[in-house]
Amino acid sequence: MTRYSVFSLARNALAYHEDWPEAWRSPEPRPEYDVVIVGGGGHGLATAYYLAKEHGITNVAVIEKGWIGGGNTGRNTTIIRSNYLWDESAAIYEKSLQLYEGLSQDLNYNIMLSQRGVLNLAHNEHDLKELSRRVHAIRLNGIDSEILSPAEVKAMVPIINISKDLRYPILGASLQRRGGVARHDAIAWGYARAADARGVDIIQNCEVTGFTTSKGKITGVETTRGAIKAKKVGVVVAGHASVLAEMAGFRLPIESHPLQALVSEPIKPVIDCVVMSNAVHVYVSQSDKGELVIGAGIDAYTSYAQRGSFHTIEGQIGAITELFPIFSRLRQLRQWGGIVDTCPDASPILSKTPVENLFFNCGWGTGGFKATPGSGWCFAHTIATGEPHPINAPFTLERFTTGTLIDEHGAAAVAH
Amino acid sequence: MLLIDCPWCGPRDETEFSYGGEAHIARPTDADKISDEAWADYVFLRSNPKGVHRERWFHVHGCRQWFNLARNTVSHEILAVYKMGERPALPGDNPKRKKAPARRKAPAKKNPTKKKEP
């Protein structure tokens, strides 16, 4: 791997940037691997990277049916935060945020992490009390969080409308200053490049069509590019988790829904933090290119179509233009949907499965991007040792049988 | 956006309806006797198919009647609309899917260690 530095940049500038080596190889799949990761999104690539880095397991393949980072990794609104209510959630999302904070150096790849602060608005008395309770719980877990008054919100976001006449007036907000955004594609590319440098094979355009098992134990995967044997298999396929689980012969507590987002035409800088509102299902930040990146809630029905309904977008635009009146004259540049795997308790599953040596990492729902490094780190530990790390031990498949749910739906509301 | 043909009101916009999740999930009648696995299966586990999905809808801003749709989750094409209590066979049905109620009990059998629990 060519190390990226100011010197390599200067050297390549002299060569008109024509001699940059490929960031990762495109090898033919080998007949057998120690570990096969199904799904080449951020979580899968992070898992492969930490398997190699933390556990010394380098005979690993990441199998991706399309191109890496072409699913939800490239479709989210890039928001990173760790202000979750429950201890279990706080631990895994904070682990992730801490890994994000050193990730550019760790991967030698600029992930453009911008800790610009994430605001969560309160629109009524109950919102404010709930938000205050969350802020205190979050601080008890050692994670930065604070409450802002409407005037403080206005000082931080001058374009926001804090009039009392709004349908959803702003009564306050919680703020996590260490939260922010990062370049989503760079997470996939950075992990891919770093994993590849440690010997991981990244195999794109290769769809898994089935699993092979022997006496309840995984022996490999069948793909569109032939059968590949594997001692262990980790599945990290987001919206398609149920499809892969059915191939393996069990069911998941997951439903796949479209989640939409859009960007406006680029404008000069107007908002330098992330503003989220759970009550009106909208969140917004401004990209480095100047586009407003706006996300919505999920469409109600299940779908695998990577597109949603117009009225969902209409609802979020209605809410955002009331909060930010100056947005009303902007044109929408593009809009898209991704398929998110929602769990009944809005918490993920990083777990062993009924099939031995087959592991599933799914159920991140609408908030998986922020968890990418922590998810990969924990899942790598689970695959390498065969047992979950204490951080992801609560996120089992069995919790739906035992009833020890991690009910973040009520705590973090809709926006994740 | 879906155009849903309500069995009572005819074709109406999706915004008039609310979604009620997967259809044909029967509440166990012997809830006090069944295993935790079977109860979890009823409460939480879902088919979530990529293809034909039988689901419940509620005409909340219309006649306020519940009914079922068979909808393709990839194309969003609505293949059938039928009333509660009915279950017409569909040409696009995945034959494996029809076995879903039977498979729902399978996890309990697959897990002999858990079965020993009192």
Short mmCIF file of C-alpha atoms in Angstrom, two decimals:
data_model
loop_
_atom_site.label_atom_id
_atom_site.label_comp_id
_atom_site.label_asym_id
_atom_site.label_seq_id
_atom_site.Cartn_x
_atom_site.Cartn_y
_atom_site.Cartn_z
CA MET A 1 0.00 0.00 0.00
CA THR A 2 1.30 3.42 -0.91
CA ARG A 3 1.08 5.58 2.18
CA TYR A 4 -0.89 8.74 1.55
CA SER A 5 1.04 11.81 2.72
CA VAL A 6 1.89 15.31 1.62
CA PHE A 7 5.02 13.86 -0.01
CA SER A 8 3.15 11.21 -2.02
CA LEU A 9 0.70 13.93 -3.03
CA ALA A 10 3.52 16.19 -4.23
CA ARG A 11 5.26 13.31 -6.02
CA ASN A 12 2.06 12.35 -7.83
CA ALA A 13 1.25 15.95 -8.63
CA LEU A 14 4.51 16.12 -10.59
CA ALA A 15 3.32 13.05 -12.54
CA TYR A 16 -0.03 14.70 -13.27
CA HIS A 17 -1.74 12.24 -10.87
CA GLU A 18 -1.55 9.51 -13.49
CA ASP A 19 0.48 7.02 -11.45
CA TRP A 20 -1.64 6.59 -8.31
CA PRO A 21 -1.84 2.86 -7.57
CA GLU A 22 -5.24 1.22 -7.11
CA ALA A 23 -6.49 1.60 -3.55
CA TRP A 24 -7.30 -2.10 -3.22
CA ARG A 25 -6.88 -5.21 -5.36
CA SER A 26 -9.72 -7.01 -7.16
CA PRO A 27 -8.65 -10.63 -6.67
CA GLU A 28 -10.39 -13.75 -7.90
CA PRO A 29 -12.02 -15.55 -4.97
CA ARG A 30 -9.88 -18.29 -3.47
CA PRO A 31 -11.52 -21.68 -2.87
CA GLU A 32 -11.29 -21.35 0.92
CA TYR A 33 -10.97 -18.67 3.61
CA ASP A 34 -10.79 -18.68 7.39
CA VAL A 35 -13.52 -16.05 7.49
CA VAL A 36 -15.95 -14.88 4.81
CA ILE A 37 -17.76 -11.60 5.42
CA VAL A 38 -20.95 -11.24 3.40
CA GLY A 39 -21.62 -7.59 2.63
CA GLY A 40 -19.07 -4.98 1.57
CA GLY A 41 -20.57 -1.96 3.22
CA GLY A 42 -18.87 0.04 5.95
CA HIS A 43 -19.73 -2.47 8.68
CA GLY A 44 -18.50 -5.48 6.70
CA LEU A 45 -15.27 -3.80 5.63
CA ALA A 46 -14.66 -2.55 9.19
CA THR A 47 -15.19 -6.10 10.46
CA ALA A 48 -12.60 -7.42 8.00
CA TYR A 49 -10.17 -4.65 8.94
CA TYR A 50 -10.43 -5.29 12.70
CA LEU A 51 -10.23 -9.07 12.15
CA ALA A 52 -6.86 -8.47 10.53
CA LYS A 53 -5.67 -5.68 12.80
CA GLU A 54 -6.90 -6.77 16.24
CA HIS A 55 -7.03 -10.55 15.85
CA GLY A 56 -4.38 -11.31 13.22
CA ILE A 57 -6.87 -13.13 10.98
CA THR A 58 -5.94 -12.10 7.46
CA ASN A 59 -7.21 -15.04 5.39
CA VAL A 60 -10.49 -13.17 4.99
CA ALA A 61 -12.76 -12.38 2.06
CA VAL A 62 -15.38 -9.64 1.92
CA ILE A 63 -18.04 -10.61 -0.61
CA GLU A 64 -20.19 -7.85 -2.04
CA LYS A 65 -23.00 -8.36 -4.55
CA GLY A 66 -22.63 -4.89 -6.05
CA TRP A 67 -19.78 -2.50 -5.39
CA ILE A 68 -18.41 -1.67 -1.97
CA GLY A 69 -20.19 1.12 -0.15
CA GLY A 70 -22.95 1.15 -2.78
CA GLY A 71 -25.72 0.36 -0.32
CA ASN A 72 -26.63 2.23 2.83
CA THR A 73 -23.01 3.29 3.43
CA GLY A 74 -23.33 5.65 0.47
CA ARG A 75 -26.96 6.57 1.11
CA ASN A 76 -27.06 7.88 4.67
CA THR A 77 -26.91 11.46 5.95
CA THR A 78 -23.44 10.90 7.50
CA ILE A 79 -24.42 11.90 11.05
CA ILE A 80 -22.26 10.62 13.92
CA ARG A 81 -23.22 10.85 17.59
CA SER A 82 -23.31 8.70 20.71
CA ASN A 83 -26.00 10.38 22.83
CA TYR A 84 -28.06 7.28 23.55
CA LEU A 85 -30.07 6.71 26.71
CA TRP A 86 -29.40 3.11 27.68
CA ASP A 87 -26.04 1.94 28.99
CA GLU A 88 -25.79 -0.84 26.38
CA SER A 89 -26.37 1.57 23.49
CA ALA A 90 -24.12 4.25 24.98
CA ALA A 91 -21.27 1.73 25.23
CA ILE A 92 -21.37 0.58 21.60
CA TYR A 93 -22.06 3.98 20.02
CA GLU A 94 -19.42 5.70 22.19
CA LYS A 95 -16.89 3.00 21.28
CA SER A 96 -17.71 3.81 17.69
CA LEU A 97 -17.34 7.56 18.13
CA GLN A 98 -13.97 7.09 19.86
CA LEU A 99 -12.78 4.93 16.96
CA TYR A 100 -14.02 7.59 14.51
CA GLU A 101 -11.96 10.22 16.35
CA GLY A 102 -8.72 8.44 15.46
CA LEU A 103 -9.82 6.78 12.25
CA SER A 104 -8.18 9.05 9.65
CA GLN A 105 -4.76 8.37 11.21
CA ASP A 106 -5.50 4.70 11.83
CA LEU A 107 -6.54 4.06 8.22
CA ASN A 108 -4.19 6.63 6.63
CA TYR A 109 -7.29 7.85 4.83
CA ASN A 110 -9.00 11.19 5.35
CA ILE A 111 -12.53 10.39 6.50
CA MET A 112 -13.24 14.13 6.81
CA LEU A 113 -14.58 13.80 10.34
CA SER A 114 -16.12 17.10 11.37
CA GLN A 115 -17.18 17.23 15.02
CA ARG A 116 -19.44 20.18 14.49
CA GLY A 117 -22.03 19.34 17.15
CA VAL A 118 -25.39 17.61 16.90
CA LEU A 119 -28.52 19.36 18.18
CA ASN A 120 -31.73 17.49 19.03
CA LEU A 121 -34.68 19.86 19.26
CA ALA A 122 -37.46 19.73 21.84
CA HIS A 123 -40.84 20.99 20.63
CA ASN A 124 -43.02 20.62 23.71
CA GLU A 125 -42.80 20.34 27.47
CA HIS A 126 -42.63 16.57 27.38
CA ASP A 127 -39.87 16.59 24.72
CA LEU A 128 -37.85 18.91 26.92
CA LYS A 129 -38.25 16.75 30.04
CA GLU A 130 -37.42 13.60 28.09
CA LEU A 131 -34.41 15.27 26.51
CA SER A 132 -33.19 16.47 29.94
CA ARG A 133 -33.52 12.98 31.34
CA ARG A 134 -31.52 11.62 28.41
CA VAL A 135 -28.82 14.28 28.79
CA HIS A 136 -28.36 13.38 32.48
CA ALA A 137 -28.27 9.64 31.74
CA ILE A 138 -25.77 10.21 28.93
CA ARG A 139 -23.53 12.32 31.16
CA LEU A 140 -23.58 9.61 33.83
CA ASN A 141 -22.08 7.35 31.16
CA GLY A 142 -19.24 9.84 30.72
CA ILE A 143 -20.46 11.09 27.33
CA ASP A 144 -20.63 14.81 26.63
CA SER A 145 -24.14 16.19 26.42
CA GLU A 146 -25.82 19.42 27.41
CA ILE A 147 -29.14 21.27 27.26
CA LEU A 148 -29.51 24.54 25.35
CA SER A 149 -32.22 27.17 25.76
CA PRO A 150 -34.02 28.49 22.64
CA ALA A 151 -31.81 31.60 22.73
CA GLU A 152 -28.68 29.43 22.83
CA VAL A 153 -30.03 27.38 19.92
CA LYS A 154 -30.60 30.60 17.98
CA ALA A 155 -27.05 31.78 18.77
CA MET A 156 -25.66 28.52 17.44
CA VAL A 157 -27.97 28.30 14.42
CA PRO A 158 -28.86 31.90 13.44
CA ILE A 159 -31.12 30.85 10.56
CA ILE A 160 -33.45 28.78 12.78
CA ASN A 161 -36.94 30.03 13.54
CA ILE A 162 -37.58 30.13 17.31
CA SER A 163 -40.91 31.93 17.05
CA LYS A 164 -43.55 30.72 19.50
CA ASP A 165 -46.11 30.68 16.66
CA LEU A 166 -44.68 27.60 14.98
CA ARG A 167 -46.67 24.40 14.71
CA TYR A 168 -43.69 22.80 16.48
CA PRO A 169 -42.05 25.64 18.45
CA ILE A 170 -38.50 25.17 19.73
CA LEU A 171 -38.44 24.98 23.54
CA GLY A 172 -34.83 23.86 23.81
CA ALA A 173 -32.36 21.32 22.50
CA SER A 174 -29.77 18.81 23.58
CA LEU A 175 -26.29 19.17 22.16
CA GLN A 176 -23.46 16.71 21.77
CA ARG A 177 -20.45 18.77 20.73
CA ARG A 178 -18.37 15.72 19.81
CA GLY A 179 -21.06 14.62 17.36
CA GLY A 180 -20.93 15.65 13.74
CA VAL A 181 -20.50 14.27 10.26
CA ALA A 182 -17.90 12.35 8.24
CA ARG A 183 -17.48 11.48 4.59
CA HIS A 184 -19.48 8.26 4.24
CA ASP A 185 -17.79 6.97 1.07
CA ALA A 186 -14.40 7.54 2.65
CA ILE A 187 -15.33 5.19 5.50
CA ALA A 188 -15.94 2.36 3.02
CA TRP A 189 -12.93 3.21 0.86
CA GLY A 190 -10.61 3.77 3.82
CA TYR A 191 -11.55 0.49 5.50
CA ALA A 192 -11.34 -1.36 2.15
CA ARG A 193 -7.88 0.00 1.42
CA ALA A 194 -6.57 -0.67 4.93
CA ALA A 195 -8.09 -4.18 5.07
CA ASP A 196 -6.71 -4.99 1.62
CA ALA A 197 -3.25 -3.85 2.73
CA ARG A 198 -3.43 -6.42 5.54
CA GLY A 199 -4.27 -9.21 3.09
CA VAL A 200 -8.07 -9.21 3.02
CA ASP A 201 -9.60 -10.08 -0.37
CA ILE A 202 -12.38 -7.72 -1.42
CA ILE A 203 -14.56 -9.45 -3.99
CA GLN A 204 -17.14 -7.27 -5.68
CA ASN A 205 -19.97 -8.23 -8.04
CA CYS A 206 -20.31 -11.53 -6.23
CA GLU A 207 -23.71 -12.33 -4.76
CA VAL A 208 -24.21 -14.97 -2.09
CA THR A 209 -26.96 -17.38 -3.16
CA GLY A 210 -26.82 -19.85 -0.30
CA PHE A 211 -24.94 -21.33 2.63
CA THR A 212 -23.45 -24.80 2.91
CA THR A 213 -23.64 -26.46 6.31
CA SER A 214 -22.66 -29.78 7.80
CA LYS A 215 -24.19 -31.02 11.07
CA GLY A 216 -25.47 -27.57 11.97
CA LYS A 217 -22.09 -25.98 11.30
CA ILE A 218 -21.29 -23.56 8.50
CA THR A 219 -18.87 -24.84 5.86
CA GLY A 220 -19.05 -22.12 3.24
CA VAL A 221 -21.10 -19.94 0.94
CA GLU A 222 -22.45 -20.43 -2.55
CA THR A 223 -22.03 -17.39 -4.76
CA THR A 224 -22.60 -16.25 -8.31
CA ARG A 225 -18.85 -16.76 -8.77
CA GLY A 226 -18.80 -20.30 -7.40
CA ALA A 227 -18.69 -21.97 -4.02
CA ILE A 228 -16.31 -20.62 -1.39
CA LYS A 229 -15.44 -22.66 1.67
CA ALA A 230 -15.16 -20.87 4.99
CA LYS A 231 -14.52 -21.85 8.59
CA LYS A 232 -16.59 -18.90 9.79
CA VAL A 233 -19.07 -16.61 8.05
CA GLY A 234 -20.19 -13.17 9.17
CA VAL A 235 -23.26 -11.67 7.51
CA VAL A 236 -23.55 -7.87 7.47
CA VAL A 237 -26.09 -7.10 4.77
CA ALA A 238 -28.44 -4.50 6.35
CA GLY A 239 -31.75 -4.52 4.49
CA HIS A 240 -31.25 -8.02 3.09
CA ALA A 241 -30.59 -9.67 6.49
CA SER A 242 -33.92 -11.55 6.43
CA VAL A 243 -33.20 -12.89 2.93
CA LEU A 244 -29.83 -14.28 4.04
CA ALA A 245 -31.32 -15.63 7.28
CA GLU A 246 -33.93 -17.53 5.28
CA MET A 247 -31.12 -19.10 3.22
CA ALA A 248 -29.56 -20.23 6.50
CA GLY A 249 -32.87 -21.61 7.76
CA PHE A 250 -33.95 -19.22 10.53
CA ARG A 251 -36.06 -16.11 10.93
CA LEU A 252 -35.18 -12.66 12.24
CA PRO A 253 -37.18 -10.03 14.12
CA ILE A 254 -36.41 -7.62 11.29
CA GLU A 255 -38.46 -5.71 8.76
CA SER A 256 -36.90 -3.86 5.83
CA HIS A 257 -38.17 -0.36 5.10
CA PRO A 258 -37.18 2.40 2.68
CA LEU A 259 -35.47 5.39 4.28
CA GLN A 260 -35.19 8.47 2.12
CA ALA A 261 -32.83 11.41 2.06
CA LEU A 262 -32.24 14.33 -0.26
CA VAL A 263 -29.85 17.16 -0.93
CA SER A 264 -30.60 20.71 -1.99
CA GLU A 265 -28.72 22.69 -4.57
CA PRO A 266 -25.40 23.95 -3.13
CA ILE A 267 -25.44 27.26 -1.33
CA LYS A 268 -22.98 29.30 0.73
CA PRO A 269 -22.45 28.13 4.34
CA VAL A 270 -25.58 28.74 6.42
CA ILE A 271 -25.50 26.01 9.05
CA ASP A 272 -22.35 24.71 10.70
CA CYS A 273 -23.80 21.98 12.93
CA VAL A 274 -26.30 19.13 12.62
CA VAL A 275 -29.90 19.85 13.61
CA MET A 276 -32.24 16.95 14.29
CA SER A 277 -35.85 16.92 15.31
CA ASN A 278 -37.35 13.63 16.34
CA ALA A 279 -40.85 15.00 16.62
CA VAL A 280 -41.06 16.23 13.04
CA HIS A 281 -38.87 13.43 11.58
CA VAL A 282 -36.22 15.59 10.00
CA TYR A 283 -32.50 16.21 10.29
CA VAL A 284 -30.23 18.54 8.35
CA SER A 285 -26.59 19.43 7.94
CA GLN A 286 -24.62 21.19 5.22
CA SER A 287 -22.03 19.32 3.20
CA ASP A 288 -18.63 20.70 2.29
CA LYS A 289 -19.97 21.23 -1.22
CA GLY A 290 -22.71 23.46 0.21
CA GLU A 291 -25.65 21.13 -0.30
CA LEU A 292 -28.11 20.78 2.55
CA VAL A 293 -28.29 17.09 3.42
CA ILE A 294 -31.77 16.32 4.69
CA GLY A 295 -33.07 13.02 6.01
CA ALA A 296 -36.56 11.74 6.74
CA GLY A 297 -38.29 9.00 8.65
CA ILE A 298 -38.91 5.57 7.15
CA ASP A 299 -41.80 4.73 4.86
CA ALA A 300 -44.38 2.68 6.75
CA TYR A 301 -44.46 -0.39 4.52
CA THR A 302 -41.76 -3.02 4.02
CA SER A 303 -39.78 -2.77 0.82
CA TYR A 304 -36.58 -3.79 -0.95
CA ALA A 305 -36.94 -1.21 -3.71
CA GLN A 306 -34.50 1.52 -2.56
CA ARG A 307 -37.13 4.16 -3.18
CA GLY A 308 -39.87 5.62 -1.02
CA SER A 309 -43.09 7.55 -1.29
CA PHE A 310 -43.30 11.19 -2.29
CA HIS A 311 -45.51 12.15 0.66
CA THR A 312 -42.73 11.16 3.10
CA ILE A 313 -40.41 13.67 1.44
CA GLU A 314 -43.23 16.22 1.33
CA GLY A 315 -43.72 15.85 5.09
CA GLN A 316 -40.06 16.38 5.91
CA ILE A 317 -39.80 19.38 3.58
CA GLY A 318 -42.86 20.91 5.23
CA ALA A 319 -41.22 20.53 8.64
CA ILE A 320 -37.79 21.78 7.59
CA THR A 321 -39.07 24.88 5.82
CA GLU A 322 -41.00 25.85 8.94
CA LEU A 323 -37.90 25.44 11.10
CA PHE A 324 -35.67 27.18 8.53
CA PRO A 325 -37.79 29.59 6.47
CA ILE A 326 -34.87 30.48 4.18
CA PHE A 327 -34.81 26.90 2.87
CA SER A 328 -38.21 27.35 1.23
CA ARG A 329 -36.72 28.88 -1.93
CA LEU A 330 -34.12 26.17 -2.46
CA ARG A 331 -34.44 23.57 -5.17
CA GLN A 332 -33.90 19.92 -4.52
CA LEU A 333 -30.87 18.53 -6.32
CA ARG A 334 -31.42 14.81 -5.88
CA GLN A 335 -33.26 12.35 -3.68
CA TRP A 336 -32.78 8.66 -3.00
CA GLY A 337 -33.74 5.79 -0.74
CA GLY A 338 -31.97 2.96 1.04
CA ILE A 339 -33.36 -0.18 2.61
CA VAL A 340 -32.94 -0.24 6.37
CA ASP A 341 -33.30 -3.29 8.60
CA THR A 342 -35.44 -2.22 11.54
CA CYS A 343 -35.63 -4.19 14.78
CA PRO A 344 -38.66 -4.10 17.11
CA ASP A 345 -36.57 -2.44 19.86
CA ALA A 346 -34.60 -0.19 17.46
CA SER A 347 -31.34 -1.76 18.61
CA PRO A 348 -29.00 -3.86 16.48
CA ILE A 349 -28.27 -7.59 16.54
CA LEU A 350 -24.59 -8.64 16.67
CA SER A 351 -24.95 -12.23 17.50
CA LYS A 352 -24.30 -15.89 17.13
CA THR A 353 -27.07 -17.72 15.26
CA PRO A 354 -28.67 -21.18 15.36
CA VAL A 355 -26.02 -22.23 12.80
CA GLU A 356 -22.61 -22.75 14.41
CA ASN A 357 -19.87 -20.38 13.21
CA LEU A 358 -22.41 -18.28 11.33
CA PHE A 359 -22.71 -14.79 12.79
CA PHE A 360 -25.16 -12.02 11.97
CA ASN A 361 -24.68 -8.27 12.34
CA CYS A 362 -27.92 -6.54 11.42
CA GLY A 363 -30.86 -4.53 12.67
CA TRP A 364 -29.05 -1.18 12.72
CA GLY A 365 -32.16 0.30 11.18
CA THR A 366 -31.99 3.99 10.43
CA GLY A 367 -28.80 4.69 12.38
CA GLY A 368 -26.08 2.34 11.27
CA PHE A 369 -23.57 4.76 9.79
CA LYS A 370 -22.53 6.30 13.12
CA ALA A 371 -21.86 2.82 14.47
CA THR A 372 -19.67 1.58 11.61
CA PRO A 373 -16.29 1.36 13.41
CA GLY A 374 -17.70 0.09 16.72
CA SER A 375 -19.91 -2.44 14.97
CA GLY A 376 -16.98 -3.79 12.95
CA TRP A 377 -14.73 -3.84 16.02
CA CYS A 378 -17.26 -5.80 18.12
CA PHE A 379 -18.26 -8.11 15.28
CA ALA A 380 -14.61 -8.93 14.53
CA HIS A 381 -14.18 -9.91 18.19
CA THR A 382 -17.34 -12.05 18.03
CA ILE A 383 -16.17 -13.87 14.90
CA ALA A 384 -12.56 -14.26 16.01
CA THR A 385 -13.30 -15.60 19.50
CA GLY A 386 -16.67 -17.20 18.83
CA GLU A 387 -18.16 -15.21 21.70
CA PRO A 388 -19.43 -11.62 21.82
CA HIS A 389 -17.37 -8.84 23.36
CA PRO A 390 -18.93 -7.42 26.59
CA ILE A 391 -19.91 -4.36 24.54
CA ASN A 392 -22.06 -6.35 22.10
CA ALA A 393 -23.06 -9.17 24.46
CA PRO A 394 -26.47 -7.55 25.16
CA PHE A 395 -27.25 -7.34 21.43
CA THR A 396 -28.09 -11.00 20.93
CA LEU A 397 -30.76 -12.66 18.87
CA GLU A 398 -31.94 -14.40 22.06
CA ARG A 399 -33.04 -11.14 23.65
CA PHE A 400 -36.31 -11.39 21.75
CA THR A 401 -36.96 -14.71 23.48
CA THR A 402 -35.75 -13.76 26.94
CA GLY A 403 -37.34 -10.31 26.83
CA THR A 404 -34.19 -8.34 27.71
CA LEU A 405 -34.81 -5.82 24.96
CA ILE A 406 -32.77 -2.63 24.57
CA ASP A 407 -35.67 -0.36 23.90
CA GLU A 408 -34.13 2.65 22.20
CA HIS A 409 -37.31 3.46 20.27
CA GLY A 410 -38.77 5.37 23.17
CA ALA A 411 -35.43 6.77 24.19
CA ALA A 412 -33.97 8.06 20.97
CA ALA A 413 -37.34 8.41 19.19
CA VAL A 414 -37.33 8.01 15.44
CA ALA A 415 -34.10 9.61 14.34
CA HIS A 416 -31.07 7.44 14.72
CA MET B 1 -46.55 6.15 -3.59
CA LEU B 2 -49.15 3.42 -3.77
CA LEU B 3 -52.64 3.51 -5.26
CA ILE B 4 -54.57 1.14 -3.01
CA ASP B 5 -57.86 -0.37 -4.13
CA CYS B 6 -59.84 -0.42 -0.87
CA PRO B 7 -62.38 -3.29 -0.98
CA TRP B 8 -65.08 -0.87 0.24
CA CYS B 9 -64.11 2.52 -1.23
CA GLY B 10 -62.22 1.73 -4.44
CA PRO B 11 -58.83 3.13 -5.51
CA ARG B 12 -57.48 5.72 -3.08
CA ASP B 13 -54.14 7.37 -2.40
CA GLU B 14 -51.71 5.70 0.01
CA THR B 15 -51.86 8.73 2.32
CA GLU B 16 -55.43 7.76 3.32
CA PHE B 17 -54.21 4.44 4.73
CA SER B 18 -52.01 3.25 7.53
CA TYR B 19 -49.89 0.14 7.36
CA GLY B 20 -50.60 -2.74 9.72
CA GLY B 21 -47.64 -5.06 9.16
CA GLU B 22 -47.49 -8.68 8.08
CA ALA B 23 -50.85 -10.44 7.72
CA HIS B 24 -51.98 -13.92 8.76
CA ILE B 25 -50.06 -14.03 12.04
CA ALA B 26 -52.41 -15.83 14.39
CA ARG B 27 -52.16 -15.16 18.11
CA PRO B 28 -51.42 -18.47 19.84
CA THR B 29 -54.56 -19.72 21.58
CA ASP B 30 -52.54 -21.63 24.17
CA ALA B 31 -50.37 -18.66 25.18
CA ASP B 32 -49.95 -19.96 28.74
CA LYS B 33 -48.51 -23.27 27.52
CA ILE B 34 -46.28 -22.43 24.57
CA SER B 35 -42.50 -22.01 24.82
CA ASP B 36 -40.73 -18.66 24.99
CA GLU B 37 -39.38 -19.34 21.50
CA ALA B 38 -42.87 -19.79 20.07
CA TRP B 39 -44.04 -16.63 21.82
CA ALA B 40 -41.04 -14.65 20.51
CA ASP B 41 -41.84 -15.98 17.07
CA TYR B 42 -45.40 -14.67 17.31
CA VAL B 43 -44.48 -11.29 18.80
CA PHE B 44 -41.21 -10.39 17.05
CA LEU B 45 -40.14 -12.64 14.17
CA ARG B 46 -41.31 -11.67 10.70
CA SER B 47 -41.05 -13.19 7.20
CA ASN B 48 -39.90 -9.88 5.64
CA PRO B 49 -39.79 -11.47 2.16
CA LYS B 50 -38.12 -10.01 -0.91
CA GLY B 51 -41.06 -10.62 -3.21
CA VAL B 52 -44.74 -11.16 -2.45
CA HIS B 53 -45.71 -9.90 0.99
CA ARG B 54 -49.17 -10.37 2.45
CA GLU B 55 -49.85 -7.43 4.71
CA ARG B 56 -52.62 -5.60 6.56
CA TRP B 57 -53.73 -2.07 5.79
CA PHE B 58 -56.22 0.19 7.54
CA HIS B 59 -58.26 2.80 5.66
CA VAL B 60 -57.82 5.22 8.53
CA HIS B 61 -58.91 8.36 6.67
CA GLY B 62 -61.72 6.60 4.79
CA CYS B 63 -64.06 3.79 5.75
CA ARG B 64 -61.89 2.79 8.75
CA GLN B 65 -61.92 -0.85 7.68
CA TRP B 66 -58.99 -3.28 7.89
CA PHE B 67 -58.14 -5.45 4.88
CA ASN B 68 -55.24 -7.36 3.35
CA LEU B 69 -52.93 -6.63 0.43
CA ALA B 70 -50.57 -8.95 -1.39
CA ARG B 71 -47.79 -6.63 -2.56
CA ASN B 72 -44.46 -7.22 -4.24
CA THR B 73 -41.81 -5.63 -2.00
CA VAL B 74 -39.42 -5.06 -4.91
CA SER B 75 -41.74 -3.63 -7.59
CA HIS B 76 -44.43 -2.40 -5.13
CA GLU B 77 -47.01 -3.95 -7.48
CA ILE B 78 -50.24 -4.82 -5.67
CA LEU B 79 -51.22 -8.36 -6.69
CA ALA B 80 -54.39 -8.81 -4.67
CA VAL B 81 -56.68 -6.97 -2.28
CA TYR B 82 -58.83 -9.12 -0.03
CA LYS B 83 -60.88 -8.90 3.12
CA MET B 84 -59.84 -10.01 6.58
CA GLY B 85 -60.34 -13.73 7.09
CA GLU B 86 -59.68 -14.54 3.42
CA ARG B 87 -56.47 -15.85 1.88
CA PRO B 88 -56.62 -16.29 -1.90
CA ALA B 89 -53.84 -18.26 -3.60
CA LEU B 90 -51.63 -16.16 -5.84
CA PRO B 91 -49.74 -17.16 -8.98
CA GLY B 92 -46.75 -15.12 -7.81
CA ASP B 93 -46.70 -16.78 -4.39
CA ASN B 94 -43.41 -18.24 -3.33
CA PRO B 95 -44.35 -21.86 -2.51
CA LYS B 96 -41.87 -21.82 0.38
CA ARG B 97 -43.73 -18.91 1.94
CA LYS B 98 -46.94 -20.89 2.33
CA LYS B 99 -45.14 -23.05 4.82
CA ALA B 100 -44.35 -20.05 6.99
CA PRO B 101 -46.78 -20.90 9.83
CA ALA B 102 -45.29 -24.37 10.10
CA ARG B 103 -41.73 -23.05 10.03
CA ARG B 104 -42.57 -20.66 12.80
CA LYS B 105 -42.65 -23.53 15.26
CA ALA B 106 -39.41 -24.99 13.96
CA PRO B 107 -36.93 -22.88 16.00
CA ALA B 108 -38.26 -24.36 19.25
CA LYS B 109 -37.53 -27.86 17.96
CA LYS B 110 -34.10 -26.87 16.70
CA ASN B 111 -33.06 -25.74 20.16
CA PRO B 112 -33.17 -28.82 22.37
CA THR B 113 -31.18 -27.23 25.21
CA LYS B 114 -33.75 -24.50 25.70
CA LYS B 115 -36.59 -27.02 25.66
CA LYS B 116 -35.40 -28.59 28.87
CA GLU B 117 -36.13 -25.43 30.76
CA PRO B 118 -39.09 -25.75 33.14
#
